[in-house]
PDB file of C-alpha atoms in Angstrom:
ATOM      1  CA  UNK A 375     -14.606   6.925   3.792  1.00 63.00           C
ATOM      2  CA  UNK A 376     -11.227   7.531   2.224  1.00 71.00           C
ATOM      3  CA  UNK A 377     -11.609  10.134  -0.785  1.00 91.00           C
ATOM      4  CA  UNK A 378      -9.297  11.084  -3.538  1.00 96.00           C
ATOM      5  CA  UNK A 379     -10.124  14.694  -5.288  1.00 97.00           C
ATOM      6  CA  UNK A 380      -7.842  16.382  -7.888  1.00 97.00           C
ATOM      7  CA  UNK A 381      -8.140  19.678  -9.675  1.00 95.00           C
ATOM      8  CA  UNK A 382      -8.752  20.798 -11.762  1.00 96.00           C
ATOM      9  CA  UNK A 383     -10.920  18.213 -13.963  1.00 96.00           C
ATOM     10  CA  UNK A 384      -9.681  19.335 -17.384  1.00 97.00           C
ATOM     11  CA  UNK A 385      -6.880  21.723 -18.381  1.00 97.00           C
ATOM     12  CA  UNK A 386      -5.887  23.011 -21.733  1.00 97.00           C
ATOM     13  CA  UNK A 387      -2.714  25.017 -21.434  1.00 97.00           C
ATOM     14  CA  UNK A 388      -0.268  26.592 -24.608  1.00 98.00           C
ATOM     15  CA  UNK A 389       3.045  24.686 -24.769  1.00 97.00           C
ATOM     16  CA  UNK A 390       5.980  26.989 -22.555  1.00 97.00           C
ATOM     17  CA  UNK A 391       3.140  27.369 -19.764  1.00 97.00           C
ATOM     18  CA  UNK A 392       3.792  26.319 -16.053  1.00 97.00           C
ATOM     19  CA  UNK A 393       1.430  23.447 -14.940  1.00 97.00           C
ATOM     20  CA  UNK A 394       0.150  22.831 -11.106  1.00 97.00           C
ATOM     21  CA  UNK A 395      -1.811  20.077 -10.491  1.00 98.00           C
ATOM     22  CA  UNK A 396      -3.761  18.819  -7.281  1.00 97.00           C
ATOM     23  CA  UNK A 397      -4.319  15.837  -5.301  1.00 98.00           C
ATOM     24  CA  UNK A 398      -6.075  15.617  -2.040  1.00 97.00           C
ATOM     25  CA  UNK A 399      -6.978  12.699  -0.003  1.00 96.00           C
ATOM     26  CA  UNK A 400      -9.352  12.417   3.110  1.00 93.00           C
ATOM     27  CA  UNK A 401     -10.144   9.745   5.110  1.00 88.00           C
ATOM     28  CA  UNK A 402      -6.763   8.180   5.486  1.00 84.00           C
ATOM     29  CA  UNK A 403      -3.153   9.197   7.523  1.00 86.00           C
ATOM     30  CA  UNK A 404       0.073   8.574   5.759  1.00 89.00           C
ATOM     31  CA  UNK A 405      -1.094   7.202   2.375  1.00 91.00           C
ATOM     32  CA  UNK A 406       2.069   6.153  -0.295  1.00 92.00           C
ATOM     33  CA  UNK A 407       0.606   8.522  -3.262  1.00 95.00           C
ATOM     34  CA  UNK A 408       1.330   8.432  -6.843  1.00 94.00           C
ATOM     35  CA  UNK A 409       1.266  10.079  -9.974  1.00 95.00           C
ATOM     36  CA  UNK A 410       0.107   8.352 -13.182  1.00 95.00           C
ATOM     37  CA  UNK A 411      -0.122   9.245 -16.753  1.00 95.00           C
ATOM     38  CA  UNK A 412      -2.408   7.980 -19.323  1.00 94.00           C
ATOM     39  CA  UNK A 413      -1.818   9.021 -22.805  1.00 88.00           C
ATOM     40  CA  UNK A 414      -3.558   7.344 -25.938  1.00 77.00           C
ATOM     41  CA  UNK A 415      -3.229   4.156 -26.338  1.00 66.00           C
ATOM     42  CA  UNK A 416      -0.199   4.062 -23.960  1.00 71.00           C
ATOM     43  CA  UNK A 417      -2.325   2.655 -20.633  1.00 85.00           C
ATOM     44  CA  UNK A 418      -1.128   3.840 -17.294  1.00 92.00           C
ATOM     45  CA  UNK A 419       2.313   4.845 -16.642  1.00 90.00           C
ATOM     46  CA  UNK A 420       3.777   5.599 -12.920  1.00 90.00           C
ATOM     47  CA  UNK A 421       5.586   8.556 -12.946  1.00 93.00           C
ATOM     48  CA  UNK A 422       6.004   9.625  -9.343  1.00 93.00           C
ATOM     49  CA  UNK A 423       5.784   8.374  -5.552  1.00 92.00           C
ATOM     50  CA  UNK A 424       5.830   9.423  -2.417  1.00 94.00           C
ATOM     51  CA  UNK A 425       6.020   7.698   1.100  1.00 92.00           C
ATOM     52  CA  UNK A 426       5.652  10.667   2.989  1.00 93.00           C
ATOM     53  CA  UNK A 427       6.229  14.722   3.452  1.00 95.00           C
ATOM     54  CA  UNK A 428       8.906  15.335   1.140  1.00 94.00           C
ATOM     55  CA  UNK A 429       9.572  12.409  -0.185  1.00 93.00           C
ATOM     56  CA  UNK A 430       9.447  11.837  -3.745  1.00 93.00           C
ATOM     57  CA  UNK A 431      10.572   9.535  -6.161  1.00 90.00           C
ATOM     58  CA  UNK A 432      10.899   9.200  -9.784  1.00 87.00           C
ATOM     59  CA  UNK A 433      10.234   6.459 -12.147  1.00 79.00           C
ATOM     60  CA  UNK A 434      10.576   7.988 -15.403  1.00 78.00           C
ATOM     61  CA  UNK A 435      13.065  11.299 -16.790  1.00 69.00           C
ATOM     62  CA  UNK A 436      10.499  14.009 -17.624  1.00 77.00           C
ATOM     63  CA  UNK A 437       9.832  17.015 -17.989  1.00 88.00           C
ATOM     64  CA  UNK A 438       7.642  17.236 -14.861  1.00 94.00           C
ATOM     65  CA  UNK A 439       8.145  17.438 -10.573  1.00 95.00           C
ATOM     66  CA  UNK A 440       6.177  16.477  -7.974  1.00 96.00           C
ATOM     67  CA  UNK A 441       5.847  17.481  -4.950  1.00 97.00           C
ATOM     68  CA  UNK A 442       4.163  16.539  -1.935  1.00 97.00           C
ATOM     69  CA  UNK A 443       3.656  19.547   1.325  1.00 97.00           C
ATOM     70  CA  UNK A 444       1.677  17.656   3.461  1.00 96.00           C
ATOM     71  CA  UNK A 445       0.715  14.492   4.294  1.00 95.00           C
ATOM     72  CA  UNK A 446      -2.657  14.236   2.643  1.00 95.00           C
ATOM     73  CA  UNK A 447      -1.412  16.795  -0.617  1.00 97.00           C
ATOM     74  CA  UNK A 448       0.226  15.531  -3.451  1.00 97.00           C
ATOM     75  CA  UNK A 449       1.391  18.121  -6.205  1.00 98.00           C
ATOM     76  CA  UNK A 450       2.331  18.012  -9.882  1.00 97.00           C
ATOM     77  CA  UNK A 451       4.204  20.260 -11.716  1.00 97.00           C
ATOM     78  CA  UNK A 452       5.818  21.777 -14.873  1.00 96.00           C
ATOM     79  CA  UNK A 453       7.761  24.881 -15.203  1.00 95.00           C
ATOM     80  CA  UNK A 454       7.137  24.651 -19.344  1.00 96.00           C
ATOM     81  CA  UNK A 455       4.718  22.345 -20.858  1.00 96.00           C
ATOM     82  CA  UNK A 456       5.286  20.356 -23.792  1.00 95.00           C
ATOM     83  CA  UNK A 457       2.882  18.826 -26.880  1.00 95.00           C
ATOM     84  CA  UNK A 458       3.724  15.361 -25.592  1.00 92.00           C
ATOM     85  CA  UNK A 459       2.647  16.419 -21.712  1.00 94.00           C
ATOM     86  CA  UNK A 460      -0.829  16.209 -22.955  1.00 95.00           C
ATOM     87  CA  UNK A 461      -2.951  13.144 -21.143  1.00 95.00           C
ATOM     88  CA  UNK A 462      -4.913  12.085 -18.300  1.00 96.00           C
ATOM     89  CA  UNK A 463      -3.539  12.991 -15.314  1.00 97.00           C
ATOM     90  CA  UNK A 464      -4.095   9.997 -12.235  1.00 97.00           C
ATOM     91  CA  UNK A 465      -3.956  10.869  -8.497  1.00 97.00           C
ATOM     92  CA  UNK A 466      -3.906   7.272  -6.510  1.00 96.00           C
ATOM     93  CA  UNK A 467      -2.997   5.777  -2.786  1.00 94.00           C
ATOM     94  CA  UNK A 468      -2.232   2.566  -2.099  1.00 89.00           C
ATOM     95  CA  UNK A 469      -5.582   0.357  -0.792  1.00 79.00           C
ATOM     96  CA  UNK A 470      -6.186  -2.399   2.143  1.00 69.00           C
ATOM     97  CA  UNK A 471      -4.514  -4.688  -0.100  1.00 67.00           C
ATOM     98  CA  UNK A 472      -0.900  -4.071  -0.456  1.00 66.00           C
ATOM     99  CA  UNK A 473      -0.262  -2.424  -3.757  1.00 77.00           C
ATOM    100  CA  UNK A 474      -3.754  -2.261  -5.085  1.00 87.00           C
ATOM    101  CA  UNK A 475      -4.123   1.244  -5.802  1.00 91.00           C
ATOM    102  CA  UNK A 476      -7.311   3.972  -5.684  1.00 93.00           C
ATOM    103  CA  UNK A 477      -7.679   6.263  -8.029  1.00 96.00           C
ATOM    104  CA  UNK A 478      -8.700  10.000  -7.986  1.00 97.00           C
ATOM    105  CA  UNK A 479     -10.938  10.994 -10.697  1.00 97.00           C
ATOM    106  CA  UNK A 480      -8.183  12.181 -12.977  1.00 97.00           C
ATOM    107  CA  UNK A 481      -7.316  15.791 -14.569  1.00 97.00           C
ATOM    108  CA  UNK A 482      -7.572  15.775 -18.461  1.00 96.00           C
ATOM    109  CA  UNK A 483      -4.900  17.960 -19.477  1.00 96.00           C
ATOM    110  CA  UNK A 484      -4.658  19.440 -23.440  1.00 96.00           C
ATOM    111  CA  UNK A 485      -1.256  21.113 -24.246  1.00 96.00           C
ATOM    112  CA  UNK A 486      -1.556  22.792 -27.484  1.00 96.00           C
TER     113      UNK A 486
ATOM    114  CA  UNK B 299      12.349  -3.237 -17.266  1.00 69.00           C
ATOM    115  CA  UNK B 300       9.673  -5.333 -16.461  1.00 76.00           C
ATOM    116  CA  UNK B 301       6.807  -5.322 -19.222  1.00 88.00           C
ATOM    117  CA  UNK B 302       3.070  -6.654 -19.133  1.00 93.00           C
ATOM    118  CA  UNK B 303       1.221  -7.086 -22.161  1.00 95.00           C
ATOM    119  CA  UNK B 304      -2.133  -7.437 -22.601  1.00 96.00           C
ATOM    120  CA  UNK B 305      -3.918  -9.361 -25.684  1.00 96.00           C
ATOM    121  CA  UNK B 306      -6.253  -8.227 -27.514  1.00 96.00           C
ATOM    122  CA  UNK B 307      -6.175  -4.420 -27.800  1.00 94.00           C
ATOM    123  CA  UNK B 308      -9.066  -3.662 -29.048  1.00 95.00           C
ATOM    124  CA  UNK B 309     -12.515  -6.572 -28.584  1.00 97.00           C
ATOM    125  CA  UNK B 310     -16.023  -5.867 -30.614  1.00 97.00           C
ATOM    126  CA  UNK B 311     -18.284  -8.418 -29.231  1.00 97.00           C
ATOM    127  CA  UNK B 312     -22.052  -8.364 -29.775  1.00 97.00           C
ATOM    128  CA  UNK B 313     -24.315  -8.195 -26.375  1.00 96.00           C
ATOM    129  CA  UNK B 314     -24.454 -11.732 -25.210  1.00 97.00           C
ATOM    130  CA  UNK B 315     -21.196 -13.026 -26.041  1.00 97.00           C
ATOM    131  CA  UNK B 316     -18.431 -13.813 -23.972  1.00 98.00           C
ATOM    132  CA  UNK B 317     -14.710 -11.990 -24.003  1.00 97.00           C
ATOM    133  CA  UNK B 318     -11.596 -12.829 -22.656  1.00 98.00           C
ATOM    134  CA  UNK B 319      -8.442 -10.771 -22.557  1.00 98.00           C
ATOM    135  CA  UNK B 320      -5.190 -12.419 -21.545  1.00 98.00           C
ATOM    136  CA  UNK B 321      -2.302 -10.448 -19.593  1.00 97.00           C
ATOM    137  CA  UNK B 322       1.589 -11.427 -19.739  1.00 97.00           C
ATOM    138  CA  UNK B 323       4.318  -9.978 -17.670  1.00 95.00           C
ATOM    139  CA  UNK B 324       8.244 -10.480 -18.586  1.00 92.00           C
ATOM    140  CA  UNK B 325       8.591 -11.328 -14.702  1.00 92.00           C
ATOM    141  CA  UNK B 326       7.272 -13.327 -12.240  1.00 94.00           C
ATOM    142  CA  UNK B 327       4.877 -11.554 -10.612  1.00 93.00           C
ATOM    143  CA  UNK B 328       3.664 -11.425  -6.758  1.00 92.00           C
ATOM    144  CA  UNK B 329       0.586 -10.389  -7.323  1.00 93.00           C
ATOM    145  CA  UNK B 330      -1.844  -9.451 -10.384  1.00 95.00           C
ATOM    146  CA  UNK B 331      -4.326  -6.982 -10.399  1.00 96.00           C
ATOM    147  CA  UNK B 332      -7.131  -6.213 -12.752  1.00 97.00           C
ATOM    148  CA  UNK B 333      -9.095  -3.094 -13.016  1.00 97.00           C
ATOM    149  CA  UNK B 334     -11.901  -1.207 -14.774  1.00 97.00           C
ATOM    150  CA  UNK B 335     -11.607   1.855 -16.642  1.00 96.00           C
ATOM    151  CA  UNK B 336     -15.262   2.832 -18.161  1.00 95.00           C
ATOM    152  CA  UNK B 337     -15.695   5.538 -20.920  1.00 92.00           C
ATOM    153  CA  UNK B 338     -14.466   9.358 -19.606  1.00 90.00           C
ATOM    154  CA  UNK B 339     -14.132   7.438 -16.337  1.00 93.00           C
ATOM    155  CA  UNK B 340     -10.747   6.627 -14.366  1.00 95.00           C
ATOM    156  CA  UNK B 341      -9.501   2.711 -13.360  1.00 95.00           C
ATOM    157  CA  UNK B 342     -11.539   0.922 -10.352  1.00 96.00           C
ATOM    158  CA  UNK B 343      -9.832  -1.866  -8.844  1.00 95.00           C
ATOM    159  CA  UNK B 344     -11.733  -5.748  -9.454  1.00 96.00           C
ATOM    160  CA  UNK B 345      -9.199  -8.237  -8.187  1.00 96.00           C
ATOM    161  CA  UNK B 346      -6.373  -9.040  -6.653  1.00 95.00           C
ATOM    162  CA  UNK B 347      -4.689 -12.605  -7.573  1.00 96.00           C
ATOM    163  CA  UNK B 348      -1.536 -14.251  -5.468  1.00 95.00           C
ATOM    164  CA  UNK B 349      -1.356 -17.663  -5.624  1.00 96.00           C
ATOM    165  CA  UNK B 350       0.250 -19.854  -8.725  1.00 97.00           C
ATOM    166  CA  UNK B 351      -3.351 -21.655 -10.404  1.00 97.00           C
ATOM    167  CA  UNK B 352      -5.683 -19.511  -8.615  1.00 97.00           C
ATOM    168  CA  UNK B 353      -9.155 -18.596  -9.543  1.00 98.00           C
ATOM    169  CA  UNK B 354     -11.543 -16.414  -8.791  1.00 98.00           C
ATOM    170  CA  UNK B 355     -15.346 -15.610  -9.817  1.00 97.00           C
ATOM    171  CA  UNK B 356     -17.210 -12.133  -9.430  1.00 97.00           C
ATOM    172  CA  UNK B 357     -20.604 -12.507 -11.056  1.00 97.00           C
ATOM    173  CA  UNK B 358     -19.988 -13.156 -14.579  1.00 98.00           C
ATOM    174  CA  UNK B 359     -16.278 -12.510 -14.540  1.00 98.00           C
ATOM    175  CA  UNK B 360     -13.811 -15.043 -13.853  1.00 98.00           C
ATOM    176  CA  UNK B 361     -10.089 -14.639 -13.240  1.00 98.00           C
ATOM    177  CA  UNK B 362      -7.505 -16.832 -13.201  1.00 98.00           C
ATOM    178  CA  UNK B 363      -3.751 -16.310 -12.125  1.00 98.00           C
ATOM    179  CA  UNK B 364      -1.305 -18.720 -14.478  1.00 97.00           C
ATOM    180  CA  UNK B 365       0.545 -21.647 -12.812  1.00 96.00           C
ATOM    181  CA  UNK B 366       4.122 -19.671 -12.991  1.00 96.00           C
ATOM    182  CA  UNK B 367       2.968 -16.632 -12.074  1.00 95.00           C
ATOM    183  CA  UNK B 368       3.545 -14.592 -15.178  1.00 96.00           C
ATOM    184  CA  UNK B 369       0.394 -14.397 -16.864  1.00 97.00           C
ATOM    185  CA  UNK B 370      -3.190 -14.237 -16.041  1.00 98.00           C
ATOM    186  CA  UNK B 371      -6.759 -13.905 -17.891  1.00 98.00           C
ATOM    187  CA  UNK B 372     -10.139 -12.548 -17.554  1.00 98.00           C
ATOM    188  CA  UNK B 373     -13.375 -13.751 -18.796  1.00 98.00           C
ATOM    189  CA  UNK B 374     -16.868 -12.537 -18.692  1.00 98.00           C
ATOM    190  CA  UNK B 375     -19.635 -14.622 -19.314  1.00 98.00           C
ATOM    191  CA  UNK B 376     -22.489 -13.386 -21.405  1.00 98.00           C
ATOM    192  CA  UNK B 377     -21.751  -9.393 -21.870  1.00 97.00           C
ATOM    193  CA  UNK B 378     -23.657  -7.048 -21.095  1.00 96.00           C
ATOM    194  CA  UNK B 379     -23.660  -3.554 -21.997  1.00 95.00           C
ATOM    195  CA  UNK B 380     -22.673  -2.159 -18.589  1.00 96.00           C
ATOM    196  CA  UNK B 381     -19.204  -4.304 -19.155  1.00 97.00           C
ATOM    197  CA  UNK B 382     -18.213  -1.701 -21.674  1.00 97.00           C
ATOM    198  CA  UNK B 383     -15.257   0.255 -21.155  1.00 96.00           C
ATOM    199  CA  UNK B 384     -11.112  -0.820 -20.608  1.00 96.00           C
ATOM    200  CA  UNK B 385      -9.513  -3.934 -18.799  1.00 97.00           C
ATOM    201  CA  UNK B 386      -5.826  -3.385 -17.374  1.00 97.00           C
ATOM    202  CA  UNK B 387      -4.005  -6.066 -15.554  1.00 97.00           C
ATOM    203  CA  UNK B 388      -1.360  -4.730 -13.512  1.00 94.00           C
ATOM    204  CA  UNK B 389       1.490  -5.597 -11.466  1.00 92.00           C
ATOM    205  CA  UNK B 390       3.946  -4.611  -8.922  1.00 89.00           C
ATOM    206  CA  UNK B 391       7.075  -2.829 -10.365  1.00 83.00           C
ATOM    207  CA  UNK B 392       9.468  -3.794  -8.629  1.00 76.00           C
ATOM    208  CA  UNK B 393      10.310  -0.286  -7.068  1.00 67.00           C
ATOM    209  CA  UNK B 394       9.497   1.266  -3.785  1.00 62.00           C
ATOM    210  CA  UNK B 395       6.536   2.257  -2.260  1.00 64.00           C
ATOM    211  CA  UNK B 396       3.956  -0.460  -4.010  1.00 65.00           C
ATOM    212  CA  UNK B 397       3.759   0.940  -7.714  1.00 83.00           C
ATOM    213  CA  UNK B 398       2.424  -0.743 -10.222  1.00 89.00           C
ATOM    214  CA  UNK B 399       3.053  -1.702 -14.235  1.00 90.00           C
ATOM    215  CA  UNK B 400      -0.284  -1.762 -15.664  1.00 92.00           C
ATOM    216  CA  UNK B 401      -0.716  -3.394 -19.386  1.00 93.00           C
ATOM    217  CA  UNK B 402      -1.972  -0.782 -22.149  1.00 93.00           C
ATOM    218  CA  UNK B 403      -5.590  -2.411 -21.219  1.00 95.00           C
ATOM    219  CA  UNK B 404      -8.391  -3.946 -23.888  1.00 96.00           C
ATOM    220  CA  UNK B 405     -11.179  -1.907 -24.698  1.00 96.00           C
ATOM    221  CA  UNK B 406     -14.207  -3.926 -25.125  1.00 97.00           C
ATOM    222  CA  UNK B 407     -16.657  -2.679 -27.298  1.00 96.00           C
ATOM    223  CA  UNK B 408     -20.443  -4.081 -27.150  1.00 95.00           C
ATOM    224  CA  UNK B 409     -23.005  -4.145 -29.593  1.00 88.00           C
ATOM    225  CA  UNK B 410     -26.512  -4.378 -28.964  1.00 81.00           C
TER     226      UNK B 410
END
C-alpha cells in the first residue's frame, strides 16, 4: 500500500528558530509531492511541488524552502521562523486519479 | 489567480437533518474534487467530478458538478454524527505538476 508519514506530529518552536520538516512516502516510485499549509480559517494552501529529485517549485513568496533528496523524501524548511509560520503542515502525492491528492497525516507546528 | 469559494463557512445542523455546502471557482474547472477533513484529522479524498451536469451518489452524499463547470455542491442526506468534521472542494490550479486550489472548507457541526 502506498504510505505517507511526516515528522514530527507537532512542533512548537520560538520565532528566529530553523525549522526541518519530513515527508516520506512508501509504496510508490516517482510520486509529484507537495507541500500544503493550513492555517485557521484559511483552508489549504499549496506552497511547494516537486516532480522529481531536485526539482522544486514555488507557488507562493515565503519565508520557507523545500527540498526534496530523494525520490520518496520531501523536505521543508526555514532558516528563521516567524509568528505567522504557525499551522498545519500537509505532506501529499498525487493519487490514481490525476490530481487527486493523498495526504500525510500532517505536522502541527506552534511558533511562538 | 484563480479562486474557489465555498458557501457556508460554518453549518450547525441537528442529527437527522440534511446539509449542503455549495463550491464556486472564478474559472472553469477540469475537474472538482471534494474531500474530508474530520476533527485533529488531515483531508481524505471523496470524489472526483469531470463532466458538465454530472452526478454522483456515495451513501447518503450526493455530488453534483454544475452545467459550466465552475461550481459544484454536496449534499448529505439525513446526518449523522460520524459526518462531522470539514468539507473542501478543490480544484486544479492551473500550475505544474497537478496542484490543487482547495476552498477554505465548511465545518459542519452536528447536534444530537
Amino acid at each position: 500500500s502506498q504510505t505517507i508519514h511526516q515528522w514530527p506530529a507537532t512542533l512548537v518552536q520560538p520565532v528566529g528558530s530553523p525549522l526541518s520538516l519530513e515527508c516520506t512516502v512508501e509504496g510508490t516510485s516517482n510520486p509529484n509531492l507537495y507541500w500544503y499549509r493550513q492555517a485557521a480559517g484559511r483552508g489549504l494552501q499549496l506552497l511547494f511541488y516537486s516532480v522529481g529529485i531536485g526539482q522544486i517549485s514555488s507557488e507562493v513568496p515565503q519565508n520557507l524552502s523545500a527540498s526534496r533528496p530523494q525520490d520518496r523524501q520531501f523536505i521543508l524548511s526555514s532558516k528563521k521562523l516567524l509568528l505567522s509560520d504557525s499551522g498545519f503542515y500537509l505532506c501529499a502525492r498525487n493519487g490514481g486519479q490525476g490530481d487527486t491528492q493523498y495526504f500525510g497525516p500532517g505536522t502541527r507546528l506552534t511558533v511562538l | 489567480g484563480q479562486q474557489v469559494m465555498q458557501i457556508p463557512q460554518y453549518q450547525h445542523v441537528q442529527e437527522g437533518e440534511d446539509f449542503t455546502t455549495y463550491c464556486n471557482s472564478s474559472t472553469t474547472l477540469s475537474n472538482i474534487q471534494w474531500y474530508k477533513q474530520r476533527p485533529g484529522g488531515h483531508p481524505v479524498f471523496l470524489i472526483q467530478l469531470v463532466k458538465s451536469g454530472e452526478v454522483k451518489k456515495q451513501k447518503r452524499l450526493t455530488f453534483q458538478f454544475g452545467e459550466a463547470k465552475k461550481n459544484s455542491s454536496l449534499h448529505i442526506t439525513a446526518t449523522q454524527t460520524t459526518d462531522v468534521g470539514t468539507y473542501f472542494c478543490a480544484g486544479p490550479s492551473g500550475g505544474g505538476a497537478d496542484g490543487l486550489t482547495f476552498g477554505k472548507g465548511t465545518h459542519l457541526i452536528i447536534q444530537p
